[in-house]
PDB file of C-alpha atoms in Angstrom:
ATOM      1  CA  MET F   1     -21.064 -17.088  52.199  1.00 42.00           C
ATOM      2  CA  TRP F   2     -22.520 -17.796  55.731  1.00 45.00           C
ATOM      3  CA  SER F   3     -26.172 -18.362  55.886  1.00 48.00           C
ATOM      4  CA  LYS F   4     -28.172 -18.490  59.192  1.00 45.00           C
ATOM      5  CA  ASP F   5     -28.809 -22.179  58.615  1.00 46.00           C
ATOM      6  CA  GLU F   6     -25.364 -23.137  57.770  1.00 45.00           C
ATOM      7  CA  THR F   7     -23.523 -21.410  60.738  1.00 41.00           C
ATOM      8  CA  GLU F   8     -21.697 -24.324  62.436  1.00 45.00           C
ATOM      9  CA  VAL F   9     -18.064 -23.333  62.751  1.00 49.00           C
ATOM     10  CA  MET F  10     -16.641 -19.980  62.965  1.00 49.00           C
ATOM     11  CA  ILE F  11     -12.902 -19.788  62.635  1.00 48.00           C
ATOM     12  CA  LYS F  12     -11.268 -16.394  63.255  1.00 47.00           C
ATOM     13  CA  ASP F  13      -7.612 -15.610  62.817  1.00 44.00           C
ATOM     14  CA  SER F  14      -5.927 -12.297  63.166  1.00 42.00           C
ATOM     15  CA  VAL F  15      -2.611 -10.978  62.127  1.00 38.00           C
ATOM     16  CA  ILE F  16      -0.167  -8.583  63.870  1.00 38.00           C
ATOM     17  CA  LYS F  17      -0.231  -4.997  62.779  1.00 36.00           C
ATOM     18  CA  GLN F  18       2.348  -2.301  63.328  1.00 36.00           C
ATOM     19  CA  ARG F  19       0.680  -0.191  65.944  1.00 42.00           C
ATOM     20  CA  PHE F  20      -0.707  -1.571  69.227  1.00 45.00           C
ATOM     21  CA  SER F  21      -4.130   0.078  68.794  1.00 65.00           C
ATOM     22  CA  ARG F  22      -4.560  -1.359  65.331  1.00 65.00           C
ATOM     23  CA  MET F  23      -3.190  -4.716  66.694  1.00 66.00           C
ATOM     24  CA  MET F  24      -5.592  -4.840  69.505  1.00 72.00           C
ATOM     25  CA  ALA F  25      -8.565  -3.822  67.313  1.00 71.00           C
ATOM     26  CA  THR F  26      -7.518  -6.584  64.720  1.00 72.00           C
ATOM     27  CA  ASN F  27      -6.321  -9.322  66.981  1.00 76.00           C
ATOM     28  CA  TYR F  28      -8.971  -8.919  69.594  1.00 87.00           C
ATOM     29  CA  MET F  29     -11.889  -6.454  69.407  1.00 88.00           C
ATOM     30  CA  GLY F  30     -12.671  -7.518  65.812  1.00 88.00           C
ATOM     31  CA  ALA F  31     -12.789 -11.079  66.904  1.00 91.00           C
ATOM     32  CA  PHE F  32     -15.004 -10.073  70.018  1.00 93.00           C
ATOM     33  CA  CYS F  33     -17.316  -8.014  67.757  1.00 91.00           C
ATOM     34  CA  LEU F  34     -17.633 -10.791  65.216  1.00 93.00           C
ATOM     35  CA  THR F  35     -18.513 -13.402  67.783  1.00 94.00           C
ATOM     36  CA  LYS F  36     -21.010 -11.155  69.610  1.00 92.00           C
ATOM     37  CA  ALA F  37     -22.696 -10.291  66.190  1.00 92.00           C
ATOM     38  CA  LEU F  38     -22.900 -14.103  65.194  1.00 94.00           C
ATOM     39  CA  LEU F  39     -23.392 -15.594  68.561  1.00 94.00           C
ATOM     40  CA  PRO F  40     -27.339 -15.644  68.198  1.00 93.00           C
ATOM     41  CA  LEU F  41     -27.055 -17.422  64.900  1.00 93.00           C
ATOM     42  CA  LEU F  42     -24.636 -20.035  66.573  1.00 93.00           C
ATOM     43  CA  GLU F  43     -26.961 -20.458  69.508  1.00 91.00           C
ATOM     44  CA  ASN F  44     -30.102 -20.953  67.237  1.00 91.00           C
ATOM     45  CA  SER F  45     -28.379 -23.290  64.730  1.00 91.00           C
ATOM     46  CA  PRO F  46     -30.053 -26.695  64.385  1.00 91.00           C
ATOM     47  CA  VAL F  47     -26.826 -28.431  64.764  1.00 92.00           C
ATOM     48  CA  PRO F  48     -24.038 -27.844  67.439  1.00 92.00           C
ATOM     49  CA  SER F  49     -21.964 -24.957  66.691  1.00 94.00           C
ATOM     50  CA  ARG F  50     -18.303 -23.943  67.596  1.00 95.00           C
ATOM     51  CA  VAL F  51     -16.376 -20.846  67.913  1.00 96.00           C
ATOM     52  CA  VAL F  52     -12.643 -21.485  67.117  1.00 96.00           C
ATOM     53  CA  ASN F  53     -10.407 -18.528  67.908  1.00 95.00           C
ATOM     54  CA  VAL F  54      -6.950 -18.821  66.381  1.00 92.00           C
ATOM     55  CA  SER F  55      -4.145 -17.618  68.700  1.00 88.00           C
ATOM     56  CA  SER F  56      -1.205 -16.829  66.576  1.00 70.00           C
ATOM     57  CA  PHE F  57       2.275 -17.901  67.559  1.00 63.00           C
ATOM     58  CA  THR F  58       1.878 -19.393  71.053  1.00 48.00           C
ATOM     59  CA  HIS F  59      -0.023 -17.374  73.585  1.00 49.00           C
ATOM     60  CA  ARG F  60       0.681 -13.881  71.896  1.00 61.00           C
ATOM     61  CA  ASN F  61      -3.030 -13.072  71.776  1.00 82.00           C
ATOM     62  CA  VAL F  62      -3.603 -13.516  75.613  1.00 90.00           C
ATOM     63  CA  CYS F  63      -6.744 -11.149  75.211  1.00 92.00           C
ATOM     64  CA  LEU F  64      -8.241 -13.559  72.681  1.00 93.00           C
ATOM     65  CA  ILE F  65      -7.490 -16.618  74.817  1.00 95.00           C
ATOM     66  CA  LEU F  66      -9.001 -14.888  77.860  1.00 95.00           C
ATOM     67  CA  PHE F  67     -11.998 -13.854  75.868  1.00 96.00           C
ATOM     68  CA  SER F  68     -12.373 -17.568  74.710  1.00 96.00           C
ATOM     69  CA  TYR F  69     -12.328 -18.912  78.047  1.00 97.00           C
ATOM     70  CA  GLU F  70     -14.788 -16.365  79.318  1.00 97.00           C
ATOM     71  CA  LEU F  71     -17.147 -16.857  76.486  1.00 96.00           C
ATOM     72  CA  ASN F  72     -17.114 -20.645  77.304  1.00 96.00           C
ATOM     73  CA  ARG F  73     -17.874 -19.888  80.939  1.00 95.00           C
ATOM     74  CA  GLN F  74     -20.629 -17.494  79.835  1.00 93.00           C
ATOM     75  CA  ILE F  75     -22.202 -20.098  77.586  1.00 93.00           C
ATOM     76  CA  VAL F  76     -22.035 -22.662  80.184  1.00 92.00           C
ATOM     77  CA  LEU F  77     -23.568 -20.470  82.773  1.00 91.00           C
ATOM     78  CA  MET F  78     -26.472 -19.707  80.305  1.00 88.00           C
ATOM     79  CA  GLN F  79     -26.813 -23.390  79.984  1.00 82.00           C
ATOM     80  CA  LYS F  80     -26.323 -23.396  76.136  1.00 73.00           C
ATOM     81  CA  SER F  81     -23.034 -25.332  76.203  1.00 69.00           C
ATOM     82  CA  HIS F  82     -24.998 -28.122  74.354  1.00 77.00           C
ATOM     83  CA  ARG F  83     -25.439 -25.707  71.554  1.00 87.00           C
ATOM     84  CA  VAL F  84     -22.184 -23.809  71.209  1.00 94.00           C
ATOM     85  CA  SER F  85     -18.689 -24.762  72.148  1.00 95.00           C
ATOM     86  CA  VAL F  86     -15.703 -22.458  72.281  1.00 97.00           C
ATOM     87  CA  VAL F  87     -12.111 -23.684  71.664  1.00 97.00           C
ATOM     88  CA  VAL F  88      -8.719 -21.956  70.932  1.00 96.00           C
ATOM     89  CA  ALA F  89      -6.341 -23.308  68.230  1.00 95.00           C
ATOM     90  CA  ASP F  90      -2.628 -22.269  67.990  1.00 91.00           C
ATOM     91  CA  PRO F  91      -1.040 -23.251  64.844  1.00 89.00           C
ATOM     92  CA  GLY F  92       2.510 -22.643  66.335  1.00 83.00           C
ATOM     93  CA  ALA F  93       5.385 -21.094  64.446  1.00 80.00           C
ATOM     94  CA  VAL F  94       4.349 -21.210  60.829  1.00 82.00           C
ATOM     95  CA  LYS F  95       6.193 -20.070  57.853  1.00 79.00           C
ATOM     96  CA  THR F  96       3.852 -17.301  56.437  1.00 78.00           C
ATOM     97  CA  ASN F  97       4.260 -13.783  55.332  1.00 78.00           C
ATOM     98  CA  ILE F  98       3.382 -12.272  58.843  1.00 70.00           C
ATOM     99  CA  MET F  99       6.513 -10.563  59.320  1.00 69.00           C
ATOM    100  CA  ARG F 100       6.296  -8.708  55.892  1.00 73.00           C
ATOM    101  CA  GLU F 101       6.063  -5.257  57.403  1.00 74.00           C
ATOM    102  CA  ILE F 102       9.211  -5.463  59.403  1.00 76.00           C
ATOM    103  CA  PRO F 103      12.784  -5.136  57.918  1.00 83.00           C
ATOM    104  CA  SER F 104      13.619  -8.255  55.899  1.00 85.00           C
ATOM    105  CA  HIS F 105      16.842  -8.734  57.707  1.00 83.00           C
ATOM    106  CA  ILE F 106      15.058  -9.083  61.026  1.00 85.00           C
ATOM    107  CA  SER F 107      12.475 -11.512  59.549  1.00 79.00           C
ATOM    108  CA  GLN F 108      15.029 -13.487  57.827  1.00 84.00           C
ATOM    109  CA  ILE F 109      16.919 -13.800  61.235  1.00 88.00           C
ATOM    110  CA  ALA F 110      13.681 -14.753  63.174  1.00 82.00           C
ATOM    111  CA  LEU F 111      12.803 -17.402  60.462  1.00 81.00           C
ATOM    112  CA  LEU F 112      16.284 -18.871  60.637  1.00 85.00           C
ATOM    113  CA  SER F 113      16.226 -19.129  64.335  1.00 87.00           C
ATOM    114  CA  LEU F 114      12.869 -20.704  64.386  1.00 81.00           C
ATOM    115  CA  ARG F 115      14.139 -23.148  61.735  1.00 82.00           C
ATOM    116  CA  ILE F 116      17.379 -23.993  63.659  1.00 88.00           C
ATOM    117  CA  LEU F 117      15.352 -24.495  66.786  1.00 84.00           C
ATOM    118  CA  GLY F 118      13.139 -27.043  64.727  1.00 79.00           C
ATOM    119  CA  ILE F 119       9.830 -25.231  65.470  1.00 80.00           C
ATOM    120  CA  LEU F 120       9.241 -23.562  62.116  1.00 80.00           C
ATOM    121  CA  GLN F 121       6.517 -25.493  60.098  1.00 83.00           C
ATOM    122  CA  SER F 122       4.765 -25.326  56.904  1.00 85.00           C
ATOM    123  CA  PRO F 123       1.311 -23.940  56.679  1.00 85.00           C
ATOM    124  CA  ASP F 124       0.007 -27.422  55.882  1.00 88.00           C
ATOM    125  CA  ILE F 125       1.380 -28.695  59.259  1.00 86.00           C
ATOM    126  CA  GLY F 126       0.344 -25.507  61.109  1.00 86.00           C
ATOM    127  CA  VAL F 127      -3.237 -25.777  59.957  1.00 92.00           C
ATOM    128  CA  ARG F 128      -3.801 -29.158  61.741  1.00 93.00           C
ATOM    129  CA  SER F 129      -4.449 -27.738  65.225  1.00 94.00           C
ATOM    130  CA  ILE F 130      -6.964 -25.367  63.625  1.00 94.00           C
ATOM    131  CA  LEU F 131      -8.726 -28.375  61.777  1.00 96.00           C
ATOM    132  CA  ASP F 132      -8.638 -30.448  64.957  1.00 96.00           C
ATOM    133  CA  ALA F 133     -10.412 -27.652  66.832  1.00 96.00           C
ATOM    134  CA  ALA F 134     -13.050 -27.127  64.194  1.00 96.00           C
ATOM    135  CA  LEU F 135     -13.801 -30.878  63.713  1.00 95.00           C
ATOM    136  CA  ALA F 136     -13.522 -31.993  67.356  1.00 95.00           C
ATOM    137  CA  PRO F 137     -16.581 -33.614  68.798  1.00 95.00           C
ATOM    138  CA  PRO F 138     -19.337 -31.032  69.895  1.00 91.00           C
ATOM    139  CA  GLU F 139     -18.833 -31.728  73.585  1.00 92.00           C
ATOM    140  CA  ILE F 140     -15.209 -30.616  73.458  1.00 95.00           C
ATOM    141  CA  THR F 141     -15.118 -26.896  74.697  1.00 95.00           C
ATOM    142  CA  GLY F 142     -12.955 -24.620  76.678  1.00 96.00           C
ATOM    143  CA  VAL F 143      -9.675 -26.071  75.535  1.00 96.00           C
ATOM    144  CA  TYR F 144      -6.573 -25.127  73.649  1.00 96.00           C
ATOM    145  CA  PHE F 145      -5.532 -27.179  70.689  1.00 95.00           C
ATOM    146  CA  PHE F 146      -1.873 -27.246  69.670  1.00 90.00           C
ATOM    147  CA  GLY F 147       0.337 -29.260  67.338  1.00 83.00           C
ATOM    148  CA  GLY F 148      -2.143 -31.282  65.499  1.00 85.00           C
ATOM    149  CA  ASN F 149      -3.181 -34.841  66.121  1.00 88.00           C
ATOM    150  CA  GLY F 150      -5.998 -33.595  68.355  1.00 90.00           C
ATOM    151  CA  THR F 151      -3.551 -32.496  71.123  1.00 92.00           C
ATOM    152  CA  THR F 152      -4.817 -30.149  73.700  1.00 95.00           C
ATOM    153  CA  ILE F 153      -2.548 -28.255  76.090  1.00 94.00           C
ATOM    154  CA  LYS F 154      -2.784 -25.869  78.840  1.00 94.00           C
ATOM    155  CA  SER F 155      -2.352 -22.280  77.509  1.00 92.00           C
ATOM    156  CA  SER F 156      -0.382 -19.695  79.629  1.00 90.00           C
ATOM    157  CA  ALA F 157      -1.125 -19.267  83.398  1.00 92.00           C
ATOM    158  CA  LEU F 158      -2.362 -15.753  82.722  1.00 92.00           C
ATOM    159  CA  SER F 159      -4.919 -17.041  80.384  1.00 93.00           C
ATOM    160  CA  TYR F 160      -6.889 -18.827  83.121  1.00 95.00           C
ATOM    161  CA  ASP F 161      -7.209 -15.558  85.274  1.00 95.00           C
ATOM    162  CA  THR F 162     -10.853 -15.527  85.906  1.00 96.00           C
ATOM    163  CA  LYS F 163     -10.926 -11.937  87.298  1.00 96.00           C
ATOM    164  CA  LEU F 164      -8.905 -10.632  84.435  1.00 95.00           C
ATOM    165  CA  SER F 165     -11.106 -12.358  81.833  1.00 95.00           C
ATOM    166  CA  LYS F 166     -14.196 -10.873  83.621  1.00 95.00           C
ATOM    167  CA  ASP F 167     -12.708  -7.514  83.631  1.00 94.00           C
ATOM    168  CA  LEU F 168     -11.762  -7.929  79.938  1.00 93.00           C
ATOM    169  CA  TRP F 169     -15.265  -9.178  79.071  1.00 94.00           C
ATOM    170  CA  ASN F 170     -17.014  -6.395  80.853  1.00 94.00           C
ATOM    171  CA  ALA F 171     -14.700  -3.678  79.201  1.00 91.00           C
ATOM    172  CA  SER F 172     -15.170  -5.418  75.823  1.00 92.00           C
ATOM    173  CA  ILE F 173     -19.131  -5.466  76.182  1.00 93.00           C
ATOM    174  CA  GLU F 174     -18.902  -1.661  76.914  1.00 90.00           C
ATOM    175  CA  MET F 175     -16.679  -1.087  73.858  1.00 87.00           C
ATOM    176  CA  PHE F 176     -19.010  -3.247  71.626  1.00 87.00           C
ATOM    177  CA  ARG F 177     -21.991  -1.319  72.818  1.00 88.00           C
ATOM    178  CA  ASP F 178     -20.187   1.957  72.053  1.00 84.00           C
ATOM    179  CA  LEU F 179     -19.392   0.601  68.615  1.00 79.00           C
ATOM    180  CA  GLN F 180     -22.958  -0.285  67.992  1.00 79.00           C
ATOM    181  CA  LEU F 181     -24.363   3.090  69.249  1.00 76.00           C
ATOM    182  CA  SER F 182     -21.743   4.902  67.010  1.00 76.00           C
ATOM    183  CA  SER F 183     -22.639   2.624  63.976  1.00 73.00           C
ATOM    184  CA  SER F 184     -26.408   3.204  64.314  1.00 72.00           C
ATOM    185  CA  THR F 185     -25.725   6.969  64.794  1.00 74.00           C
ATOM    186  CA  ASN F 186     -23.641   7.244  61.679  1.00 72.00           C
ATOM    187  CA  ALA F 187     -26.277   5.095  59.704  1.00 72.00           C
ATOM    188  CA  SER F 188     -28.950   7.502  60.491  1.00 70.00           C
ATOM    189  CA  MET F 189     -27.077  10.586  59.306  1.00 66.00           C
TER     190      MET F 189
END
């Protein structure tokens, strides 16, 4: 259980769902809303804090990566980067049950292909980039961890589009406010 004083590292991971709207809500808006709700706790923590967004399977969650880089820019602009850092961690292709909702013959072909290519890894190996991101020195911020051993790489070119990230940020803020308003309206009924 997270307490106000113990909020140091927030690791979010999301899974792919069948429908795009559910996928967007799960993979992106859920992470955005959780971060916005917990950001004051992170900013007021007595120790440096970190947001680690987990991007599943190499660049698939471009909105989450755009958000992470924009959040980092916003924190730097507010001159709070000494309090909160933001990073992205990509565990790569990990053998999990993520494809459980698609026909088994398709998932078996996909897993076999990844295994033949030599890029399918166990969860024990995949978690290394997440741990690296969470445990990196506090001054490390705005980077993309991949592959373990503290390795950072450049994410997709699209993820560095600052106009797109600002547009996404503004649209997300508007949706977040709408959700807050809707939630408070429903609570008062």
